[in-house]
Short mmCIF file of C-alpha atoms and ligand atoms in Angstrom, two decimals:
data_model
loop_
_atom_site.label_atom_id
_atom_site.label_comp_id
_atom_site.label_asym_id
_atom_site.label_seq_id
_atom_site.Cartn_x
_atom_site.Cartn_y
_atom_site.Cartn_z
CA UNK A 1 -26.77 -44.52 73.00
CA UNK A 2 -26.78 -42.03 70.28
CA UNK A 3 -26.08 -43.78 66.68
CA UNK A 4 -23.93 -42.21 64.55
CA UNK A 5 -25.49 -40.69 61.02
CA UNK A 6 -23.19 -40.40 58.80
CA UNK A 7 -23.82 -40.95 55.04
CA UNK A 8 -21.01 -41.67 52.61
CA UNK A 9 -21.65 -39.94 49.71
CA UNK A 10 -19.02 -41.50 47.12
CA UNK A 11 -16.13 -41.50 49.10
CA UNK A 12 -17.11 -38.00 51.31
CA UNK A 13 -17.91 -38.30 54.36
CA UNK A 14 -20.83 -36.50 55.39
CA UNK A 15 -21.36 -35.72 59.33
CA UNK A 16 -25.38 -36.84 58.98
CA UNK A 17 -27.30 -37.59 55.85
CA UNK A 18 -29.42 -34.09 55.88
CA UNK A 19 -28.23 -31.83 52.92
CA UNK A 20 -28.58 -27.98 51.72
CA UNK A 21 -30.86 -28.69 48.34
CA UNK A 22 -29.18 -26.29 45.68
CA UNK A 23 -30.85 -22.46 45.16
CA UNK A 24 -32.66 -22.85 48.81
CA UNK A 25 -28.71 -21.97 50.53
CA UNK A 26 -27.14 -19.17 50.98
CA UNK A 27 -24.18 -18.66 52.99
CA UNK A 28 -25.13 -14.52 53.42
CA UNK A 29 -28.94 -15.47 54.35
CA UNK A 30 -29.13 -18.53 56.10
CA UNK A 31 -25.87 -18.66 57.64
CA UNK A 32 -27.45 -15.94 60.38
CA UNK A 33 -29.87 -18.86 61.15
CA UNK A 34 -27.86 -21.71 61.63
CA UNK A 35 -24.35 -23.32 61.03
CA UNK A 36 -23.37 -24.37 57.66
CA UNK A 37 -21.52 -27.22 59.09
CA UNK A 38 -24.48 -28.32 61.35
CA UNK A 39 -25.92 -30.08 58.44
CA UNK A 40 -24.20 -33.37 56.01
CA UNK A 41 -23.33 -31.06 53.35
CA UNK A 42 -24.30 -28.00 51.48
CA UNK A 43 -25.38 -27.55 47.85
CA UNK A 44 -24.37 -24.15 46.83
CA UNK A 45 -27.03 -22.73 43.98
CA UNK A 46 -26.03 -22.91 40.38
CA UNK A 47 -22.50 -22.07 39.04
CA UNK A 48 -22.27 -21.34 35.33
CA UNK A 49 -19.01 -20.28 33.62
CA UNK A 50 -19.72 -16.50 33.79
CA UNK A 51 -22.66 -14.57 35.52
CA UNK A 52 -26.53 -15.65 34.68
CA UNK A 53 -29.03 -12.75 35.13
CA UNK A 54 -32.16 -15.13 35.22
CA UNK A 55 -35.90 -14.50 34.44
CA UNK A 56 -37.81 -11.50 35.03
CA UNK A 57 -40.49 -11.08 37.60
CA UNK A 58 -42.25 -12.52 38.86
CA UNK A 59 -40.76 -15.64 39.38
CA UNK A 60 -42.28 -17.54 42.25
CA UNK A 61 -46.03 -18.39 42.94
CA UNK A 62 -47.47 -20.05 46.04
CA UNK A 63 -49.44 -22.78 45.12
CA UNK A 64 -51.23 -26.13 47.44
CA UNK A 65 -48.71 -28.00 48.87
CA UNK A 66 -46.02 -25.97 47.43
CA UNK A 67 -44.27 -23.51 44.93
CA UNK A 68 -43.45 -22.95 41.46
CA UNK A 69 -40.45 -20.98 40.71
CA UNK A 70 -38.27 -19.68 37.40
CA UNK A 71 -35.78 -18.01 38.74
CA UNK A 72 -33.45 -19.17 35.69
CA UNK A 73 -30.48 -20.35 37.37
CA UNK A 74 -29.34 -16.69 38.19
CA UNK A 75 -26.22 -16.90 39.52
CA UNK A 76 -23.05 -14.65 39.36
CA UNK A 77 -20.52 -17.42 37.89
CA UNK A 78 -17.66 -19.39 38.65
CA UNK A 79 -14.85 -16.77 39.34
CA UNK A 80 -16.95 -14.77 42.21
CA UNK A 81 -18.01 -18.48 43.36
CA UNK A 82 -14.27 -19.20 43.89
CA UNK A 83 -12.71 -15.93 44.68
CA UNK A 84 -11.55 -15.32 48.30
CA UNK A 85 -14.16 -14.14 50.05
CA UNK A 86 -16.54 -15.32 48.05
CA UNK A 87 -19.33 -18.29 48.97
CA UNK A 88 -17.27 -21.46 48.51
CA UNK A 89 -14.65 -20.05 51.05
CA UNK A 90 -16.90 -18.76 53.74
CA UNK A 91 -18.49 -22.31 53.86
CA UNK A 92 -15.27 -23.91 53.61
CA UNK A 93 -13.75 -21.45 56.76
CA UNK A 94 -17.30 -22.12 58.70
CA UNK A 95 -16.03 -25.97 58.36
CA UNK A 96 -18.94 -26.72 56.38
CA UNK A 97 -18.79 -30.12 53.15
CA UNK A 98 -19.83 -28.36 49.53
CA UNK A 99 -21.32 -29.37 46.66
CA UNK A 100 -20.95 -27.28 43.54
CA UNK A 101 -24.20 -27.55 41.27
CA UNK A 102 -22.55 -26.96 38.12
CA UNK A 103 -24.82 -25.91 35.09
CA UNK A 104 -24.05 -24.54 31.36
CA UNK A 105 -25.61 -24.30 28.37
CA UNK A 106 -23.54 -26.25 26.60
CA UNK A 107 -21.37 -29.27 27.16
CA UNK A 108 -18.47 -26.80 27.36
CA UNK A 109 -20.20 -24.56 29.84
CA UNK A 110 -20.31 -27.81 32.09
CA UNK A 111 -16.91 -28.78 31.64
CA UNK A 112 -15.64 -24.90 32.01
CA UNK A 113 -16.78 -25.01 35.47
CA UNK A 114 -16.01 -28.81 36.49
CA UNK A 115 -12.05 -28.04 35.26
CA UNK A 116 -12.62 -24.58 37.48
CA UNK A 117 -13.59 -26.35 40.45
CA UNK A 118 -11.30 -29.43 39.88
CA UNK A 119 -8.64 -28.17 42.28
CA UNK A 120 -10.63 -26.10 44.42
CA UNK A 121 -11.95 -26.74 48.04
CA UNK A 122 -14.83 -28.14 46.92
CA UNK A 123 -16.11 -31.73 48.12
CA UNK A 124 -18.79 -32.91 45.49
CA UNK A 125 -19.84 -31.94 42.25
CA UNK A 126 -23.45 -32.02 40.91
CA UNK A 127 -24.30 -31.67 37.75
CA UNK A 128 -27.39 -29.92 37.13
CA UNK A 129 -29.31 -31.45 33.99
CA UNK A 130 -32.36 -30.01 33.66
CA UNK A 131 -31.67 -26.98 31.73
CA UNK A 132 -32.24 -26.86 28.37
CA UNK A 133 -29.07 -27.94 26.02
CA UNK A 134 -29.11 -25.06 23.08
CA UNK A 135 -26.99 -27.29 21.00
CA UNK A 136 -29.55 -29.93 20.65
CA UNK A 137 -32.39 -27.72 19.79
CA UNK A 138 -33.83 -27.02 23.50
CA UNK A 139 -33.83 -30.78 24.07
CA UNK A 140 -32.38 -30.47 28.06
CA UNK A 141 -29.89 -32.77 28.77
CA UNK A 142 -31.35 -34.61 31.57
CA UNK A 143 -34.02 -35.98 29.14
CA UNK A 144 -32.12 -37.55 26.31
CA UNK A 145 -29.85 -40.63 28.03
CA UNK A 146 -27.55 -40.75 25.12
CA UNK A 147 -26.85 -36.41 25.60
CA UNK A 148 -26.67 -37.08 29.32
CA UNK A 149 -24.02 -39.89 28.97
CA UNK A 150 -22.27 -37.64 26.73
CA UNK A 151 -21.87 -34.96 29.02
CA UNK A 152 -21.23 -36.96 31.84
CA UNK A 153 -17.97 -38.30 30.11
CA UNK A 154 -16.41 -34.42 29.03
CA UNK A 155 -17.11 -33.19 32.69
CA UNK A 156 -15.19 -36.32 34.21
CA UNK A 157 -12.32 -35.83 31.72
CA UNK A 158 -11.76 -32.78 33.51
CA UNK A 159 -13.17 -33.08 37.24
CA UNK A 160 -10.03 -34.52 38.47
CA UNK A 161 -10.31 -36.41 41.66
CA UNK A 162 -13.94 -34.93 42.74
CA UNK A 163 -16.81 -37.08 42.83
CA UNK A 164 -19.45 -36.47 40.38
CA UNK A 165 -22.90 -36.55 41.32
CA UNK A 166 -25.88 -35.97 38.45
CA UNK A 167 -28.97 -34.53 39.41
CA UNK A 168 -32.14 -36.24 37.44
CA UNK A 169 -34.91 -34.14 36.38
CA UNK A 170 -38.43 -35.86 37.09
CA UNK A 171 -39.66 -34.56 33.80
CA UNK A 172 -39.39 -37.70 32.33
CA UNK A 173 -41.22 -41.08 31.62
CA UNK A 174 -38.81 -43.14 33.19
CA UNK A 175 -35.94 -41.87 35.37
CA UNK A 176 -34.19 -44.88 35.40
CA UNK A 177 -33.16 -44.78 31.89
CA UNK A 178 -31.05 -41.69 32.20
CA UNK A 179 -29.74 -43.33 35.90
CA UNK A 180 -28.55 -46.09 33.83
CA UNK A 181 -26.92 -43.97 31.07
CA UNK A 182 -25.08 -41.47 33.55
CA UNK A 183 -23.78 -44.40 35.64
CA UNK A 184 -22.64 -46.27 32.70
CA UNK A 185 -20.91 -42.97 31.63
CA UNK A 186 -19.15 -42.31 35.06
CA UNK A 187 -21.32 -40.82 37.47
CA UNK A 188 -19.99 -41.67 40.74
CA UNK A 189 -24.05 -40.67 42.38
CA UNK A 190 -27.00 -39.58 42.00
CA UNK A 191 -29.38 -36.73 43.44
CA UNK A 192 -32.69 -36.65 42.58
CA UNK A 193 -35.27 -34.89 42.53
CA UNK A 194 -35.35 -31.51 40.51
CA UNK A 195 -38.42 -29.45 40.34
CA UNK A 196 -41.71 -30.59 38.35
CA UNK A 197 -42.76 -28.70 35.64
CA UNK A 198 -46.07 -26.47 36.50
CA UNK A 199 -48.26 -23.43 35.76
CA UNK A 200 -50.68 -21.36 37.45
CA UNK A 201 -52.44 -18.83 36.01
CA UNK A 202 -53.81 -15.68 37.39
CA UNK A 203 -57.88 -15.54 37.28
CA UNK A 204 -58.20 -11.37 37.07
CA UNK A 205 -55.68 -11.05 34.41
CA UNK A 206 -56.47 -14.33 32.46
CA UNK A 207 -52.11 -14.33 31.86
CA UNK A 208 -49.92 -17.17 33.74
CA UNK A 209 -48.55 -15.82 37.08
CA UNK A 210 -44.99 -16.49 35.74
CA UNK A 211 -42.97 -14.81 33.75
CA UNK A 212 -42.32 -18.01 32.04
CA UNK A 213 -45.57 -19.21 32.37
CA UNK A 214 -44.17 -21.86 32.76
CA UNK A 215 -42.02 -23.05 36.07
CA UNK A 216 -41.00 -25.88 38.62
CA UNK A 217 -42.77 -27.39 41.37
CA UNK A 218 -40.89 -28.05 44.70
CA UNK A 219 -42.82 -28.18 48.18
CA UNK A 220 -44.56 -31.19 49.15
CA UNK A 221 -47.44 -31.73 46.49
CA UNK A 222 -43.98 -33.32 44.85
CA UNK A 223 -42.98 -35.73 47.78
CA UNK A 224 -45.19 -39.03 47.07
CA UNK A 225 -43.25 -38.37 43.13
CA UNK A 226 -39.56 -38.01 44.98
CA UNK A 227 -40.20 -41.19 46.73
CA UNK A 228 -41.42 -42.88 44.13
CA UNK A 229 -38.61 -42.37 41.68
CA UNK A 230 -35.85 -42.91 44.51
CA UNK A 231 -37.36 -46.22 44.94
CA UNK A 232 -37.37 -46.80 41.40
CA UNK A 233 -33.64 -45.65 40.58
CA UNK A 234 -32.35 -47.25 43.95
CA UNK A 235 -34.29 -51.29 41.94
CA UNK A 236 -32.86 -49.65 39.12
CA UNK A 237 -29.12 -49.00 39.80
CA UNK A 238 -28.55 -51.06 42.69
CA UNK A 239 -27.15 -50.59 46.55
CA UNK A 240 -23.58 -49.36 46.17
CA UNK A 241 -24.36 -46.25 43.86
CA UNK A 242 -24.97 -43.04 46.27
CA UNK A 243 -28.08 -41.39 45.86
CA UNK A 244 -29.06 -38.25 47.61
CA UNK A 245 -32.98 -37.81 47.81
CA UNK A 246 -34.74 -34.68 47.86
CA UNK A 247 -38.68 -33.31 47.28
CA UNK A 248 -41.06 -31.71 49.38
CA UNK A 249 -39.30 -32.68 52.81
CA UNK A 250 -40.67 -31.12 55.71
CA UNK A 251 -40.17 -33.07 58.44
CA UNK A 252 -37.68 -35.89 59.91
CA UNK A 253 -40.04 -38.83 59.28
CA UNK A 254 -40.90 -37.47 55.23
CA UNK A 255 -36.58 -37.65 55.13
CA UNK A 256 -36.67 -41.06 56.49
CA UNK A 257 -39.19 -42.07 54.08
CA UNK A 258 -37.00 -41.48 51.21
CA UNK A 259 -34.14 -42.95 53.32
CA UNK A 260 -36.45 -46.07 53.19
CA UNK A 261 -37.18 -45.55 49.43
CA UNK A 262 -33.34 -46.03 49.07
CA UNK A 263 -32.01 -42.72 49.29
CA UNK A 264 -28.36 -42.11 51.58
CA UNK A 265 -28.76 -38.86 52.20
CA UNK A 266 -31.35 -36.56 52.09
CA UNK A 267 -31.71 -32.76 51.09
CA UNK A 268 -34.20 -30.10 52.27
CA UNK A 269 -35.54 -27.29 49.85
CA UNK A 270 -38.57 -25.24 49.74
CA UNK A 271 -38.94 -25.84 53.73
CA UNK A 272 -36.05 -23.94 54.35
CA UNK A 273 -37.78 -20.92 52.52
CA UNK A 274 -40.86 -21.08 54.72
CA UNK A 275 -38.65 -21.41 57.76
CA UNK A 276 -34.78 -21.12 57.31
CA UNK A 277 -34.28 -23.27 60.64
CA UNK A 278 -35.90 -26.16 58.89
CA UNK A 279 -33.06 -28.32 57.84
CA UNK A 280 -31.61 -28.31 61.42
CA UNK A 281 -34.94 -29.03 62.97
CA UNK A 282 -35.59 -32.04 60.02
CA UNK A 283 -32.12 -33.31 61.12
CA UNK A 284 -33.41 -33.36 65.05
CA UNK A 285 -36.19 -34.96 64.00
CA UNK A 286 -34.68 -37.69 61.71
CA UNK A 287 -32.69 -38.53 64.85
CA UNK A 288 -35.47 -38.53 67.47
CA UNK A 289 -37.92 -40.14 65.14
CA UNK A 290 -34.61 -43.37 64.40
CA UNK A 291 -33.99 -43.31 68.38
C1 FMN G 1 -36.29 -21.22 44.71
C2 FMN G 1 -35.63 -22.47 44.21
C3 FMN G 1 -34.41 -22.39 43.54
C4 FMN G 1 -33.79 -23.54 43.07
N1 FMN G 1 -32.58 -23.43 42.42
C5 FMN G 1 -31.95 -24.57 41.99
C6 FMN G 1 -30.67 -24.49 41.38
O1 FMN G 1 -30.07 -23.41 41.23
N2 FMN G 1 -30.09 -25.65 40.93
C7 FMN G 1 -30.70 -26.88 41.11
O2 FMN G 1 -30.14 -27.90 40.71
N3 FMN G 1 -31.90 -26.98 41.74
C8 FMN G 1 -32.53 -25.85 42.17
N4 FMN G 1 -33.74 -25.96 42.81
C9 FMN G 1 -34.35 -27.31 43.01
C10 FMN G 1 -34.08 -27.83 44.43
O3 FMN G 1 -32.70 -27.98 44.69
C11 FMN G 1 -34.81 -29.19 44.67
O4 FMN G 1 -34.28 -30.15 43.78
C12 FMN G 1 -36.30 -29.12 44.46
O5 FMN G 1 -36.83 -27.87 44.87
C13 FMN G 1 -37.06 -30.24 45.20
O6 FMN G 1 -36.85 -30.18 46.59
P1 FMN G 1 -37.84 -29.41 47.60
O7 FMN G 1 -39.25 -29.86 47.30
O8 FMN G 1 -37.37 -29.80 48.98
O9 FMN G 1 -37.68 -27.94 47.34
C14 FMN G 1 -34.40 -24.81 43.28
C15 FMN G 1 -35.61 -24.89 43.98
C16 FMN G 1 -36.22 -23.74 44.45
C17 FMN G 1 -37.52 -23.87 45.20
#
């Protein structure tokens, strides 16, 4: 008997509990490896109000057990995102769930694009808070509970009916604390977690292999920290508040780990840059491993 995986994600209903991690899709690329609506749900990469350039290069180094990247949220805005043609209706006619990782760099960035997406075809929205908040002096918002809270409350002024999911950075002493304040704001879920903040630097040229110097660190060096901090927010905030968990996830039995840690859902990353196939495979594994 084959059990059904769904994962109910604050009122969506997603197919199985293995998600697209946002700035790892996209529909161009990996569509030509598998289909989009083979998978839970897919989190399209960044939207800002207009189009982001990002850093220059180079912006990814290999490192152990992972990668660092600073690509700078390059995106090319909300009005390509929703045009016809453009990525949120090729998912949509491939039959696939979307979340919209909306980012800004102010509060009125984020709410720009949560009223643009308010009536679209869009399923979730997911708002990226670990970029840093000019207003407040570089502080990012996913650090400071009280800026978090704040922001949280504009973008569901104007989100309409579409769930609102916050994604935590790990770049903090305790990630419950901004949980707490996003919930208490409105946050109808939580995904969690964003990259770690690292460096490398290069041993010939004695300069840091970034652009930025420095960048964040996905792959699985950062797994033991994703299910650590699931397991923390999940004592923290309780069983009915979605959470979608994500870091270093390779394989089926590292997603059920975080499933254990307390995480509904589960989204796949820097594996699907090594090898596009990998969500679909993680999802066949997730099932054989549970069977
Ligand atoms: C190349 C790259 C680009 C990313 N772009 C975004 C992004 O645009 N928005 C976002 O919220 N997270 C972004 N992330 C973070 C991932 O969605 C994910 O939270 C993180 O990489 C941890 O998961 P992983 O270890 O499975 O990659 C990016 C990660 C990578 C590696």
């Amino acid at each position: 008997m084959t059990r059904d995986l769904f994962a109910d994600i604050a009122g969506i209903r997603l197919k199985n509990p293995i998600v697209a991690a946002s700035g790892t899709y996209s529909y161009a690329e990996s569509s030509l490896y598998y289909d989009a609506a083979a998978l839970g749900c897919i989190t399209t990469k960044s939207v800002s109000p207009g189009p982001w350039i990002g850093n220059d290069a180079p912006v990814i180094a290999e490192t152990y057990g992972g990668m660092l990247n600073a690509i700078g949220l390059a995106n090319s805005g909300l009005a390509v995102y929703t045009a016809p043609g453009g990525e949120l209706a090729l998912l949509k006619a491939a039959g696939a769930t979307v979340c919209a990782n909306v980012v800004g760099r102010t509060a009125e960035d984020y709410a720009e694009v949560c009223a643009g997406l308010a009536d679209s075809a869009v399923d979730l929205l997911e708002l990226n808070i670990s970029c840093p908040n000019v207003k407040c002096g570089g502080m990012s918002f996913g650090t400071a509970p009280k800026v978090a809270a704040a922001l949280v409350r504009e973008c569901k002024k104007v989100a309409g009916a579409k769930p609102l999911l916050v994604k935590l950075t790990p770049n903090v002493t305790d990630i419950t604390e901004i949980a707490l304040a996003v919930l208490d704001a409105g946050a109808d879920g939580l995904t969690l977690i964003n990259t770690l903040k690292g460096m490398r630097i290069d041993l010939k040229t004695k300069k840091p292999v970034l652009s930025t110097g420095i960048g964040g660190l996905s792959g699985p060096a950062i797994h033991p920290v994703a299910v650590r901090m699931v397991w923390e927010t999940r004592q923290a905030v309780g069983d009915a508040v979605p959470i979608i968990g994500m870091g270093g996830v390779m394989t089926g039995a590292d997603a059920y780990e975080l499933m254990l840690a307390g995480a509904n859902a589960v989204a796949v990353g820097t594996a699907a840059l090594i090898d596009p196939c990998a969500p679909v495979r993680i999802l066949k594994e997730l099932e054989a491993y549970l069977k």
